[in-house]
C-alpha cells in the first residue's frame, strides 16, 4: 500500500484509535495499528481483544497511490507523525516486504510491519438491543461515576461500570469497594430491563470520543448503545474541524462477565446526623490541609460537634498536624469520621453548590449528594482510625 495524506488529518485519525492498542504486548501485533487503504477511503483499527476502535473516512482523490493493507507499531507511528513538520505524509509499505517507509519533506523513517491478515478481530457484534441517549447525558453519566471504578481488583467486575436499563431510565454505577457512585438519566424511549458491565478502558475511551464529538456537534444528538450478551458497540461520526472531513468511529468492547453488587443495598437510609456545606469552600480546605497527607497517611478527620462548624484535621506523625474550620449546618449528636482525602475530594469535584452529608456511626457508610439534585448519589466508607 502507498498513501499520500495530510499530516493533521492522519494524526487526528490515529489519535481516535491508538489508545486501544495493547501496551502489554501479549501478542506483538496487538501493539500495532492496522491500516486498510482503498480507493477513496482509509480505515484504521487498534485492538487489545477486549476493546477495538476503528475509524474510516474519505480521502481526497490521489491520496490512494496503491491500495493495500499493513500494520504498524502504534505508538511509534503516532509519534513519528506528530513530530513531522511538513503538511503532507507519504506512507509506503510495498507488498511482500516487512518494512514501511514514512516520508515527509526531508524526513525519512522506516518501521517494521506485520501482515494485516494476521491482525485479530475482537468479533462481530449483533446488538439485540440499542439504547438511544443524548451524547450530553451519556458524557455526564460517565463523568459523574468513572472515578469510582477500581483499577485493579480480583473482583474483575469492579474494574468496570454497570449500566442498568430499567424502562425509560439508564443508571450508571461504579464502585471500588471503598466508595460508590450512582447516576441516573431519563431516556426518551422505554426498554426492557437489563444490566451490563462495561470494562473501564472502554468507558474511558467512550468518554474521550464523546468529548471529541462535543467539539463539533450538539449535546442533544442521540447516541446508540448497542448490546448483545457479549459486546457493547457504539458508532459515532466526528468532524475534523480543520479539514471538515467526517470520520466514522466504531467502538466495540467485550462486556465483563459477573454479578455486579446490588448498589441499592449499599445506599444508607438510617442516617440521623446531617451536615451541609458549600462545595467550593470544602474543596479549598481539603486542598490546603492535604499538604500533610501522604500515601501512608491519606486520611482527613472531620469533627462535627457544633451546629455551625466542622473541624477538619490531618495528623501525620512523621511531618506534623494541620487543622482548619469549615462552615457547616449540622444537626444530630457529635461525630468524628476519618476519610481518605482523595476519595472525598473526588466526589466533591463532580458536584456543585450546597453539599449534604448524611451520617450514622464513625464506621458506617456516609451518603453524599448535592442538595436539590436527585440524579447523583455517592457513598464513601470512613477509614478505620
Short mmCIF file of the C-alpha atoms (twelve columns), coordinates in Angstrom:
data_MODEL
# 
_entry.id   MODEL 
# 
loop_
_atom_site.group_PDB 
_atom_site.id 
_atom_site.type_symbol 
_atom_site.label_atom_id 
_atom_site.label_alt_id 
_atom_site.label_comp_id 
_atom_site.label_asym_id 
_atom_site.label_seq_id 
_atom_site.Cartn_x 
_atom_site.Cartn_y 
_atom_site.Cartn_z 
_atom_site.pdbx_PDB_model_num 
ATOM 1   C CA . UNK A 1   0.000   0.000   0.000  1 
ATOM 2   C CA . UNK A 2   1.030   3.577   -0.585 1 
ATOM 3   C CA . UNK A 3   -0.747  6.572   0.898  1 
ATOM 4   C CA . UNK A 4   -0.211  10.306  0.458  1 
ATOM 5   C CA . UNK A 5   -2.235  12.282  3.000  1 
ATOM 6   C CA . UNK A 6   -2.458  15.499  5.011  1 
ATOM 7   C CA . UNK A 7   -0.487  15.049  8.228  1 
ATOM 8   C CA . UNK A 8   -3.027  16.688  10.551 1 
ATOM 9   C CA . UNK A 9   -5.871  14.540  9.239  1 
ATOM 10  C CA . UNK A 10  -3.777  11.390  9.681  1 
ATOM 11  C CA . UNK A 11  -2.830  12.413  13.230 1 
ATOM 12  C CA . UNK A 12  -6.493  13.019  14.041 1 
ATOM 13  C CA . UNK A 13  -7.441  9.560   12.757 1 
ATOM 14  C CA . UNK A 14  -4.623  7.786   14.600 1 
ATOM 15  C CA . UNK A 15  -5.451  9.625   17.815 1 
ATOM 16  C CA . UNK A 16  -9.016  8.320   17.709 1 
ATOM 17  C CA . UNK A 17  -7.913  4.670   17.857 1 
ATOM 18  C CA . UNK A 18  -4.341  4.454   19.196 1 
ATOM 19  C CA . UNK A 19  -5.249  4.040   22.881 1 
ATOM 20  C CA . UNK A 20  -6.955  0.732   22.138 1 
ATOM 21  C CA . UNK A 21  -3.622  -0.829  21.138 1 
ATOM 22  C CA . UNK A 22  -2.320  -3.369  23.634 1 
ATOM 23  C CA . UNK A 23  0.580   -1.836  25.580 1 
ATOM 24  C CA . UNK A 24  1.232   -5.142  27.372 1 
ATOM 25  C CA . UNK A 25  2.075   -6.791  24.051 1 
ATOM 26  C CA . UNK A 26  0.619   -10.193 24.854 1 
ATOM 27  C CA . UNK A 27  0.713   -10.580 21.070 1 
ATOM 28  C CA . UNK A 28  3.166   -8.328  19.236 1 
ATOM 29  C CA . UNK A 29  0.680   -7.489  16.504 1 
ATOM 30  C CA . UNK A 30  -1.791  -6.075  19.040 1 
ATOM 31  C CA . UNK A 31  0.727   -3.290  19.680 1 
ATOM 32  C CA . UNK A 32  0.195   -2.257  16.038 1 
ATOM 33  C CA . UNK A 33  -2.400  -0.222  14.163 1 
ATOM 34  C CA . UNK A 34  -3.975  -1.855  11.142 1 
ATOM 35  C CA . UNK A 35  -4.244  0.359   8.041  1 
ATOM 36  C CA . UNK A 36  -6.515  -0.617  5.160  1 
ATOM 37  C CA . UNK A 37  -6.250  1.672   2.137  1 
ATOM 38  C CA . UNK A 38  -8.760  1.544   -0.684 1 
ATOM 39  C CA . UNK A 39  -9.651  3.964   -3.442 1 
ATOM 40  C CA . UNK A 40  -11.327 6.858   -1.672 1 
ATOM 41  C CA . UNK A 41  -11.150 5.556   1.926  1 
ATOM 42  C CA . UNK A 42  -8.696  4.839   4.751  1 
ATOM 43  C CA . UNK A 43  -9.563  2.600   7.698  1 
ATOM 44  C CA . UNK A 44  -7.502  2.415   10.911 1 
ATOM 45  C CA . UNK A 45  -8.046  -0.215  13.612 1 
ATOM 46  C CA . UNK A 46  -6.450  -0.826  17.021 1 
ATOM 47  C CA . UNK A 47  -7.395  -3.554  19.487 1 
ATOM 48  C CA . UNK A 48  -6.348  -5.443  22.601 1 
ATOM 49  C CA . UNK A 49  -9.057  -8.092  22.048 1 
ATOM 50  C CA . UNK A 50  -11.116 -6.560  24.881 1 
ATOM 51  C CA . UNK A 51  -11.592 -3.188  23.184 1 
ATOM 52  C CA . UNK A 52  -11.467 -2.422  19.470 1 
ATOM 53  C CA . UNK A 53  -11.544 1.072   17.946 1 
ATOM 54  C CA . UNK A 54  -11.943 1.639   14.206 1 
ATOM 55  C CA . UNK A 55  -12.166 4.842   12.215 1 
ATOM 56  C CA . UNK A 56  -12.987 5.037   8.496  1 
ATOM 57  C CA . UNK A 57  -13.012 8.232   6.485  1 
ATOM 58  C CA . UNK A 58  -12.958 9.513   2.923  1 
ATOM 59  C CA . UNK A 59  -9.611  10.632  1.495  1 
ATOM 60  C CA . UNK A 60  -9.039  13.054  -1.388 1 
ATOM 61  C CA . UNK A 61  -8.525  11.907  -4.961 1 
ATOM 62  C CA . UNK A 62  -4.917  10.836  -5.464 1 
ATOM 63  C CA . UNK A 63  -4.336  10.012  -1.780 1 
ATOM 64  C CA . UNK A 64  -4.573  6.296   -2.536 1 
ATOM 65  C CA . UNK A 65  -1.449  5.747   -4.626 1 
ATOM 66  C CA . UNK A 66  -1.666  1.958   -4.215 1 
ATOM 67  C CA . UNK A 67  -4.425  0.163   -2.360 1 
ATOM 68  C CA . UNK A 68  -3.470  -2.397  0.233  1 
ATOM 69  C CA . UNK A 69  -3.161  -3.107  3.954  1 
ATOM 70  C CA . UNK A 70  -0.495  -3.384  6.636  1 
ATOM 71  C CA . UNK A 71  0.053   -2.950  10.378 1 
ATOM 72  C CA . UNK A 72  2.492   -0.530  12.019 1 
ATOM 73  C CA . UNK A 73  3.719   -0.140  15.640 1 
ATOM 74  C CA . UNK A 74  1.012   2.109   17.092 1 
ATOM 75  C CA . UNK A 75  2.926   4.437   19.413 1 
ATOM 76  C CA . UNK A 76  5.969   4.764   17.120 1 
ATOM 77  C CA . UNK A 77  3.810   5.515   14.088 1 
ATOM 78  C CA . UNK A 78  1.800   8.082   16.042 1 
ATOM 79  C CA . UNK A 79  4.893   9.783   17.485 1 
ATOM 80  C CA . UNK A 80  6.579   9.963   14.078 1 
ATOM 81  C CA . UNK A 81  3.518   11.597  12.517 1 
ATOM 82  C CA . UNK A 82  3.301   14.127  15.359 1 
ATOM 83  C CA . UNK A 83  6.983   15.037  15.027 1 
ATOM 84  C CA . UNK A 84  6.890   15.774  11.278 1 
ATOM 85  C CA . UNK A 85  6.920   19.408  10.210 1 
ATOM 86  C CA . UNK A 86  5.566   19.201  6.649  1 
ATOM 87  C CA . UNK A 87  1.869   19.214  5.740  1 
ATOM 88  C CA . UNK A 88  1.942   16.015  3.644  1 
ATOM 89  C CA . UNK A 89  2.963   12.490  4.683  1 
ATOM 90  C CA . UNK A 90  3.662   9.508   2.423  1 
ATOM 91  C CA . UNK A 91  3.248   6.045   3.953  1 
ATOM 92  C CA . UNK A 92  4.704   3.384   1.665  1 
ATOM 93  C CA . UNK A 93  4.560   -0.313  2.617  1 
ATOM 94  C CA . UNK A 94  5.415   -2.306  -0.539 1 
ATOM 95  C CA . UNK A 95  3.665   -5.663  -0.848 1 
ATOM 96  C CA . UNK A 96  5.856   -8.622  0.009  1 
ATOM 97  C CA . UNK A 97  8.125   -6.700  2.377  1 
ATOM 98  C CA . UNK A 98  8.075   -6.206  6.150  1 
ATOM 99  C CA . UNK A 99  9.119   -2.557  6.011  1 
ATOM 100 C CA . UNK A 100 7.225   0.719   5.732  1 
ATOM 101 C CA . UNK A 101 8.854   3.992   4.660  1 
ATOM 102 C CA . UNK A 102 7.312   7.163   6.059  1 
ATOM 103 C CA . UNK A 103 8.463   10.351  4.342  1 
ATOM 104 C CA . UNK A 104 7.587   13.996  4.825  1 
ATOM 105 C CA . UNK A 105 9.742   16.779  3.370  1 
ATOM 106 C CA . UNK A 106 13.352  15.791  4.069  1 
ATOM 107 C CA . UNK A 107 12.431  13.322  6.809  1 
ATOM 108 C CA . UNK A 108 12.527  9.569   6.234  1 
ATOM 109 C CA . UNK A 109 11.519  6.942   8.779  1 
ATOM 110 C CA . UNK A 110 11.399  3.162   8.404  1 
ATOM 111 C CA . UNK A 111 9.213   0.933   10.566 1 
ATOM 112 C CA . UNK A 112 8.815   -2.826  10.684 1 
ATOM 113 C CA . UNK A 113 5.405   -4.106  9.636  1 
ATOM 114 C CA . UNK A 114 3.352   -7.212  10.311 1 
ATOM 115 C CA . UNK A 115 0.824   -8.667  7.849  1 
ATOM 116 C CA . UNK A 116 -2.640  -7.146  8.021  1 
ATOM 117 C CA . UNK A 117 -4.256  -10.547 7.571  1 
ATOM 118 C CA . UNK A 118 -2.728  -11.638 10.888 1 
ATOM 119 C CA . UNK A 119 -4.403  -8.818  12.829 1 
ATOM 120 C CA . UNK A 120 -7.068  -10.453 15.052 1 
ATOM 121 C CA . UNK A 121 -10.632 -9.199  15.291 1 
ATOM 122 C CA . UNK A 122 -12.489 -8.824  18.556 1 
ATOM 123 C CA . UNK A 123 -15.509 -10.381 16.848 1 
ATOM 124 C CA . UNK A 124 -18.665 -9.147  15.193 1 
ATOM 125 C CA . UNK A 125 -21.400 -7.949  17.498 1 
ATOM 126 C CA . UNK A 126 -25.065 -8.239  16.540 1 
ATOM 127 C CA . UNK A 127 -26.765 -5.942  19.063 1 
ATOM 128 C CA . UNK A 128 -30.027 -7.349  20.353 1 
ATOM 129 C CA . UNK A 129 -30.831 -4.002  21.991 1 
ATOM 130 C CA . UNK A 130 -29.899 -0.438  21.029 1 
ATOM 131 C CA . UNK A 131 -30.442 2.190   23.731 1 
ATOM 132 C CA . UNK A 132 -30.672 5.773   22.492 1 
ATOM 133 C CA . UNK A 133 -29.389 8.544   24.775 1 
ATOM 134 C CA . UNK A 134 -28.243 12.094  24.140 1 
ATOM 135 C CA . UNK A 135 -24.485 12.452  23.877 1 
ATOM 136 C CA . UNK A 136 -24.558 15.126  26.585 1 
ATOM 137 C CA . UNK A 137 -26.375 12.858  29.039 1 
ATOM 138 C CA . UNK A 138 -24.074 9.925   28.295 1 
ATOM 139 C CA . UNK A 139 -20.960 12.064  28.760 1 
ATOM 140 C CA . UNK A 140 -22.328 13.389  32.049 1 
ATOM 141 C CA . UNK A 141 -23.210 9.894   33.310 1 
ATOM 142 C CA . UNK A 142 -19.657 8.699   32.740 1 
ATOM 143 C CA . UNK A 143 -18.083 11.874  34.151 1 
ATOM 144 C CA . UNK A 144 -20.058 11.618  37.383 1 
ATOM 145 C CA . UNK A 145 -19.202 7.959   38.059 1 
ATOM 146 C CA . UNK A 146 -15.997 6.801   36.314 1 
ATOM 147 C CA . UNK A 147 -13.636 7.976   39.080 1 
ATOM 148 C CA . UNK A 148 -15.097 5.395   41.499 1 
ATOM 149 C CA . UNK A 149 -14.177 2.339   39.381 1 
ATOM 150 C CA . UNK A 150 -11.492 0.006   40.706 1 
ATOM 151 C CA . UNK A 151 -8.291  -0.001  38.667 1 
ATOM 152 C CA . UNK A 152 -7.114  -3.407  39.860 1 
ATOM 153 C CA . UNK A 153 -9.176  -5.910  41.793 1 
ATOM 154 C CA . UNK A 154 -9.538  -9.677  41.901 1 
ATOM 155 C CA . UNK A 155 -13.259 -8.964  41.671 1 
ATOM 156 C CA . UNK A 156 -12.906 -8.112  37.993 1 
ATOM 157 C CA . UNK A 157 -16.458 -6.777  37.737 1 
ATOM 158 C CA . UNK A 158 -15.421 -3.827  39.957 1 
ATOM 159 C CA . UNK A 159 -12.962 -2.676  37.270 1 
ATOM 160 C CA . UNK A 160 -15.939 -1.892  35.048 1 
ATOM 161 C CA . UNK A 161 -19.057 0.266   35.109 1 
ATOM 162 C CA . UNK A 162 -22.567 -1.090  35.488 1 
ATOM 163 C CA . UNK A 163 -25.147 0.186   33.022 1 
ATOM 164 C CA . UNK A 164 -28.638 -0.691  34.228 1 
ATOM 165 C CA . UNK A 165 -31.524 -0.103  31.847 1 
ATOM 166 C CA . UNK A 166 -34.911 -0.015  33.532 1 
ATOM 167 C CA . UNK A 167 -37.672 1.002   31.125 1 
ATOM 168 C CA . UNK A 168 -37.034 4.706   30.465 1 
ATOM 169 C CA . UNK A 169 -34.108 5.168   32.875 1 
ATOM 170 C CA . UNK A 170 -30.403 4.457   32.435 1 
ATOM 171 C CA . UNK A 171 -28.342 4.162   35.622 1 
ATOM 172 C CA . UNK A 172 -24.549 4.111   35.709 1 
ATOM 173 C CA . UNK A 173 -22.841 2.660   38.788 1 
ATOM 174 C CA . UNK A 174 -19.165 2.402   39.717 1 
ATOM 175 C CA . UNK A 175 -17.505 1.198   42.917 1 
ATOM 176 C CA . UNK A 176 -14.118 0.037   44.151 1 
ATOM 177 C CA . UNK A 177 -15.426 -1.282  47.459 1 
ATOM 178 C CA . UNK A 178 -14.473 1.885   49.345 1 
ATOM 179 C CA . UNK A 179 -16.737 4.337   47.520 1 
ATOM 180 C CA . UNK A 180 -19.813 4.143   45.302 1 
ATOM 181 C CA . UNK A 181 -21.048 6.482   42.576 1 
ATOM 182 C CA . UNK A 182 -24.582 6.275   41.158 1 
ATOM 183 C CA . UNK A 183 -26.001 8.469   38.387 1 
ATOM 184 C CA . UNK A 184 -29.349 8.339   36.582 1 
ATOM 185 C CA . UNK A 185 -30.629 9.742   33.282 1 
ATOM 186 C CA . UNK A 186 -34.094 9.550   31.769 1 
ATOM 187 C CA . UNK A 187 -34.410 8.151   28.247 1 
ATOM 188 C CA . UNK A 188 -36.838 9.258   25.559 1 
ATOM 189 C CA . UNK A 189 -37.974 5.660   24.913 1 
ATOM 190 C CA . UNK A 190 -38.697 2.635   27.074 1 
ATOM 191 C CA . UNK A 191 -36.533 -0.511  27.009 1 
ATOM 192 C CA . UNK A 192 -36.540 -3.967  28.531 1 
ATOM 193 C CA . UNK A 193 -34.819 -4.194  31.920 1 
ATOM 194 C CA . UNK A 194 -31.216 -5.340  31.629 1 
ATOM 195 C CA . UNK A 195 -27.742 -4.939  33.141 1 
ATOM 196 C CA . UNK A 196 -24.301 -4.947  31.510 1 
ATOM 197 C CA . UNK A 197 -20.813 -4.296  32.907 1 
ATOM 198 C CA . UNK A 198 -18.586 -2.242  30.595 1 
ATOM 199 C CA . UNK A 199 -14.776 -2.521  31.051 1 
ATOM 200 C CA . UNK A 200 -13.017 0.515   32.489 1 
ATOM 201 C CA . UNK A 201 -10.807 1.032   29.437 1 
ATOM 202 C CA . UNK A 202 -13.858 1.070   27.174 1 
ATOM 203 C CA . UNK A 203 -15.611 3.551   29.466 1 
ATOM 204 C CA . UNK A 204 -12.580 5.878   29.377 1 
ATOM 205 C CA . UNK A 205 -12.318 5.685   25.590 1 
ATOM 206 C CA . UNK A 206 -16.033 6.233   25.110 1 
ATOM 207 C CA . UNK A 207 -15.863 9.365   27.265 1 
ATOM 208 C CA . UNK A 208 -12.862 10.611  25.286 1 
ATOM 209 C CA . UNK A 209 -14.661 10.087  21.966 1 
ATOM 210 C CA . UNK A 210 -17.796 11.813  23.286 1 
ATOM 211 C CA . UNK A 211 -15.729 14.836  24.342 1 
ATOM 212 C CA . UNK A 212 -14.232 14.956  20.834 1 
ATOM 213 C CA . UNK A 213 -17.726 14.706  19.369 1 
ATOM 214 C CA . UNK A 214 -18.938 17.579  21.560 1 
ATOM 215 C CA . UNK A 215 -16.475 19.964  19.882 1 
ATOM 216 C CA . UNK A 216 -18.462 19.957  16.648 1 
ATOM 217 C CA . UNK A 217 -21.957 18.624  17.412 1 
ATOM 218 C CA . UNK A 218 -24.902 19.437  19.650 1 
ATOM 219 C CA . UNK A 219 -25.125 17.701  23.042 1 
ATOM 220 C CA . UNK A 220 -28.744 16.809  22.250 1 
ATOM 221 C CA . UNK A 221 -27.714 14.466  19.414 1 
ATOM 222 C CA . UNK A 222 -28.622 10.869  20.161 1 
ATOM 223 C CA . UNK A 223 -26.019 8.118   20.572 1 
ATOM 224 C CA . UNK A 224 -26.928 4.447   20.173 1 
ATOM 225 C CA . UNK A 225 -25.522 1.978   22.717 1 
ATOM 226 C CA . UNK A 226 -25.800 -1.455  21.119 1 
ATOM 227 C CA . UNK A 227 -25.698 -4.503  23.398 1 
ATOM 228 C CA . UNK A 228 -25.784 -8.229  22.996 1 
ATOM 229 C CA . UNK A 229 -24.787 -10.898 25.519 1 
ATOM 230 C CA . UNK A 230 -21.082 -10.407 24.849 1 
ATOM 231 C CA . UNK A 231 -20.395 -6.942  23.386 1 
ATOM 232 C CA . UNK A 232 -21.058 -3.234  23.608 1 
ATOM 233 C CA . UNK A 233 -20.981 -1.453  20.269 1 
ATOM 234 C CA . UNK A 234 -21.119 2.308   19.682 1 
ATOM 235 C CA . UNK A 235 -20.862 4.154   16.358 1 
ATOM 236 C CA . UNK A 236 -20.062 7.885   16.218 1 
ATOM 237 C CA . UNK A 237 -19.337 10.343  13.414 1 
ATOM 238 C CA . UNK A 238 -16.742 13.002  14.259 1 
ATOM 239 C CA . UNK A 239 -15.785 16.015  12.192 1 
ATOM 240 C CA . UNK A 240 -12.208 17.230  11.829 1 
ATOM 241 C CA . UNK A 241 -12.502 20.971  12.483 1 
ATOM 242 C CA . UNK A 242 -9.687  21.973  10.124 1 
ATOM 243 C CA . UNK A 243 -10.409 19.837  7.058  1 
ATOM 244 C CA . UNK A 244 -14.129 19.293  7.827  1 
ATOM 245 C CA . UNK A 245 -13.554 15.618  6.986  1 
ATOM 246 C CA . UNK A 246 -16.025 13.240  8.623  1 
ATOM 247 C CA . UNK A 247 -14.559 10.262  10.460 1 
ATOM 248 C CA . UNK A 248 -16.826 7.325   11.268 1 
ATOM 249 C CA . UNK A 249 -15.667 5.782   14.539 1 
ATOM 250 C CA . UNK A 250 -16.760 2.399   15.881 1 
ATOM 251 C CA . UNK A 251 -16.107 1.202   19.431 1 
ATOM 252 C CA . UNK A 252 -16.570 -2.469  20.262 1 
ATOM 253 C CA . UNK A 253 -15.930 -3.770  23.776 1 
ATOM 254 C CA . UNK A 254 -16.219 -7.222  25.290 1 
ATOM 255 C CA . UNK A 255 -18.525 -6.969  28.304 1 
ATOM 256 C CA . UNK A 256 -17.369 -8.155  31.736 1 
ATOM 257 C CA . UNK A 257 -18.992 -11.322 33.000 1 
ATOM 258 C CA . UNK A 258 -20.038 -11.483 36.618 1 
ATOM 259 C CA . UNK A 259 -22.621 -10.269 39.093 1 
ATOM 260 C CA . UNK A 260 -22.298 -6.586  39.988 1 
ATOM 261 C CA . UNK A 261 -23.053 -5.765  43.658 1 
ATOM 262 C CA . UNK A 262 -26.589 -4.577  44.410 1 
ATOM 263 C CA . UNK A 263 -25.865 -0.868  44.766 1 
ATOM 264 C CA . UNK A 264 -29.264 -0.185  46.342 1 
ATOM 265 C CA . UNK A 265 -28.286 -2.190  49.420 1 
ATOM 266 C CA . UNK A 266 -25.181 -0.022  49.849 1 
ATOM 267 C CA . UNK A 267 -27.070 3.285   49.905 1 
ATOM 268 C CA . UNK A 268 -27.583 4.050   53.637 1 
ATOM 269 C CA . UNK A 269 -31.086 5.059   54.730 1 
ATOM 270 C CA . UNK A 270 -30.900 5.322   58.530 1 
ATOM 271 C CA . UNK A 271 -28.615 8.331   58.920 1 
ATOM 272 C CA . UNK A 272 -29.533 10.675  61.776 1 
ATOM 273 C CA . UNK A 273 -26.617 13.111  61.588 1 
ATOM 274 C CA . UNK A 274 -26.850 15.669  58.776 1 
ATOM 275 C CA . UNK A 275 -24.307 18.244  57.625 1 
ATOM 276 C CA . UNK A 276 -24.481 20.653  54.709 1 
ATOM 277 C CA . UNK A 277 -21.759 22.966  53.392 1 
ATOM 278 C CA . UNK A 278 -20.530 24.808  50.325 1 
ATOM 279 C CA . UNK A 279 -18.671 22.601  47.859 1 
ATOM 280 C CA . UNK A 280 -16.046 25.198  46.860 1 
ATOM 281 C CA . UNK A 281 -15.188 26.061  50.463 1 
ATOM 282 C CA . UNK A 282 -14.819 22.381  51.343 1 
ATOM 283 C CA . UNK A 283 -12.594 21.645  48.332 1 
ATOM 284 C CA . UNK A 284 -10.359 24.616  49.228 1 
ATOM 285 C CA . UNK A 285 -9.998  23.404  52.819 1 
ATOM 286 C CA . UNK A 286 -9.186  19.840  51.713 1 
ATOM 287 C CA . UNK A 287 -6.684  21.088  49.141 1 
ATOM 288 C CA . UNK A 288 -4.799  23.135  51.718 1 
ATOM 289 C CA . UNK A 289 -4.854  20.614  54.507 1 
ATOM 290 C CA . UNK A 290 -3.851  17.696  52.239 1 
ATOM 291 C CA . UNK A 291 -0.333  19.137  52.055 1 
ATOM 292 C CA . UNK A 292 0.385   16.980  55.110 1 
ATOM 293 C CA . UNK A 293 -1.175  13.865  53.587 1 
ATOM 294 C CA . UNK A 294 0.927   11.081  52.122 1 
ATOM 295 C CA . UNK A 295 0.405   7.625   50.649 1 
ATOM 296 C CA . UNK A 296 0.967   6.202   54.121 1 
ATOM 297 C CA . UNK A 297 -1.264  8.833   55.790 1 
ATOM 298 C CA . UNK A 298 -4.125  9.578   53.347 1 
ATOM 299 C CA . UNK A 299 -6.755  10.294  55.988 1 
ATOM 300 C CA . UNK A 300 -8.507  13.508  56.922 1 
ATOM 301 C CA . UNK A 301 -10.611 13.799  60.090 1 
ATOM 302 C CA . UNK A 302 -13.988 15.597  60.088 1 
ATOM 303 C CA . UNK A 303 -15.304 16.505  63.508 1 
ATOM 304 C CA . UNK A 304 -18.932 17.612  63.875 1 
ATOM 305 C CA . UNK A 305 -19.670 18.822  67.405 1 
ATOM 306 C CA . UNK A 306 -21.126 22.268  66.888 1 
ATOM 307 C CA . UNK A 307 -24.067 23.366  64.758 1 
ATOM 308 C CA . UNK A 308 -22.120 25.753  62.519 1 
ATOM 309 C CA . UNK A 309 -18.540 24.444  62.202 1 
ATOM 310 C CA . UNK A 310 -16.667 21.313  61.231 1 
ATOM 311 C CA . UNK A 311 -13.133 20.739  62.481 1 
ATOM 312 C CA . UNK A 312 -11.059 19.380  59.569 1 
ATOM 313 C CA . UNK A 313 -7.723  17.893  60.571 1 
ATOM 314 C CA . UNK A 314 -4.758  15.814  59.443 1 
ATOM 315 C CA . UNK A 315 -2.363  14.069  61.800 1 
ATOM 316 C CA . UNK A 316 0.882   12.885  60.250 1 
ATOM 317 C CA . UNK A 317 3.236   11.605  62.938 1 
ATOM 318 C CA . UNK A 318 6.223   11.982  60.595 1 
ATOM 319 C CA . UNK A 319 5.556   15.542  59.452 1 
ATOM 320 C CA . UNK A 320 3.104   17.276  61.745 1 
ATOM 321 C CA . UNK A 321 -0.527  18.290  62.141 1 
ATOM 322 C CA . UNK A 322 -2.934  20.548  60.276 1 
ATOM 323 C CA . UNK A 323 -6.348  21.850  61.234 1 
ATOM 324 C CA . UNK A 324 -8.905  24.136  59.613 1 
ATOM 325 C CA . UNK A 325 -12.508 25.094  60.275 1 
ATOM 326 C CA . UNK A 326 -15.244 24.630  57.667 1 
ATOM 327 C CA . UNK A 327 -18.564 26.452  57.984 1 
ATOM 328 C CA . UNK A 328 -21.462 23.953  58.056 1 
ATOM 329 C CA . UNK A 329 -25.067 23.494  59.075 1 
ATOM 330 C CA . UNK A 330 -25.111 20.412  61.305 1 
ATOM 331 C CA . UNK A 331 -27.822 18.560  63.203 1 
ATOM 332 C CA . UNK A 332 -27.501 15.441  65.327 1 
ATOM 333 C CA . UNK A 333 -25.239 14.045  68.016 1 
ATOM 334 C CA . UNK A 334 -21.493 14.899  67.754 1 
ATOM 335 C CA . UNK A 335 -19.496 12.603  65.493 1 
ATOM 336 C CA . UNK A 336 -15.932 12.256  64.216 1 
ATOM 337 C CA . UNK A 337 -15.097 10.426  60.993 1 
ATOM 338 C CA . UNK A 338 -11.903 9.860   59.050 1 
ATOM 339 C CA . UNK A 339 -11.940 9.702   55.243 1 
ATOM 340 C CA . UNK A 340 -9.401  9.030   52.546 1 
ATOM 341 C CA . UNK A 341 -8.968  12.647  51.482 1 
ATOM 342 C CA . UNK A 342 -8.619  11.890  47.773 1 
ATOM 343 C CA . UNK A 343 -11.821 9.806   47.792 1 
ATOM 344 C CA . UNK A 344 -13.785 12.571  49.458 1 
ATOM 345 C CA . UNK A 345 -12.413 15.290  47.184 1 
ATOM 346 C CA . UNK A 346 -13.093 13.194  44.045 1 
ATOM 347 C CA . UNK A 347 -16.796 13.119  44.958 1 
ATOM 348 C CA . UNK A 348 -16.908 16.843  45.630 1 
ATOM 349 C CA . UNK A 349 -15.175 17.595  42.322 1 
ATOM 350 C CA . UNK A 350 -18.151 16.302  40.315 1 
ATOM 351 C CA . UNK A 351 -20.729 18.210  42.367 1 
ATOM 352 C CA . UNK A 352 -21.604 21.894  42.781 1 
ATOM 353 C CA . UNK A 353 -23.331 24.220  45.189 1 
ATOM 354 C CA . UNK A 354 -24.531 23.036  48.583 1 
ATOM 355 C CA . UNK A 355 -23.454 19.516  49.555 1 
ATOM 356 C CA . UNK A 356 -25.192 17.261  52.078 1 
ATOM 357 C CA . UNK A 357 -23.539 14.543  54.183 1 
ATOM 358 C CA . UNK A 358 -25.772 12.006  55.927 1 
ATOM 359 C CA . UNK A 359 -24.011 10.011  58.684 1 
ATOM 360 C CA . UNK A 360 -24.795 7.442   61.348 1 
ATOM 361 C CA . UNK A 361 -21.740 5.905   63.072 1 
ATOM 362 C CA . UNK A 362 -17.992 6.624   62.639 1 
ATOM 363 C CA . UNK A 363 -17.597 3.281   60.833 1 
ATOM 364 C CA . UNK A 364 -20.823 3.373   58.806 1 
ATOM 365 C CA . UNK A 365 -21.074 4.402   55.129 1 
ATOM 366 C CA . UNK A 366 -21.761 8.078   54.500 1 
ATOM 367 C CA . UNK A 367 -24.216 9.276   51.868 1 
ATOM 368 C CA . UNK A 368 -23.145 12.372  49.903 1 
ATOM 369 C CA . UNK A 369 -25.181 14.309  47.365 1 
ATOM 370 C CA . UNK A 370 -25.863 17.783  46.061 1 
ATOM 371 C CA . UNK A 371 -28.904 19.465  47.599 1 
ATOM 372 C CA . UNK A 372 -31.687 19.644  45.005 1 
ATOM 373 C CA . UNK A 373 -30.016 17.053  42.744 1 
ATOM 374 C CA . UNK A 374 -31.823 13.712  42.565 1 
ATOM 375 C CA . UNK A 375 -29.684 12.319  39.717 1 
ATOM 376 C CA . UNK A 376 -26.430 11.651  41.589 1 
ATOM 377 C CA . UNK A 377 -25.684 9.825   44.843 1 
ATOM 378 C CA . UNK A 378 -22.360 8.881   46.391 1 
ATOM 379 C CA . UNK A 379 -21.295 6.667   49.269 1 
ATOM 380 C CA . UNK A 380 -17.863 6.840   50.905 1 
ATOM 381 C CA . UNK A 381 -16.720 4.412   53.578 1 
ATOM 382 C CA . UNK A 382 -14.920 6.075   56.533 1 
ATOM 383 C CA . UNK A 383 -11.403 4.907   57.340 1 
ATOM 384 C CA . UNK A 384 -10.713 2.969   60.484 1 
ATOM 385 C CA . UNK A 385 -8.636  5.079   62.850 1 
# 
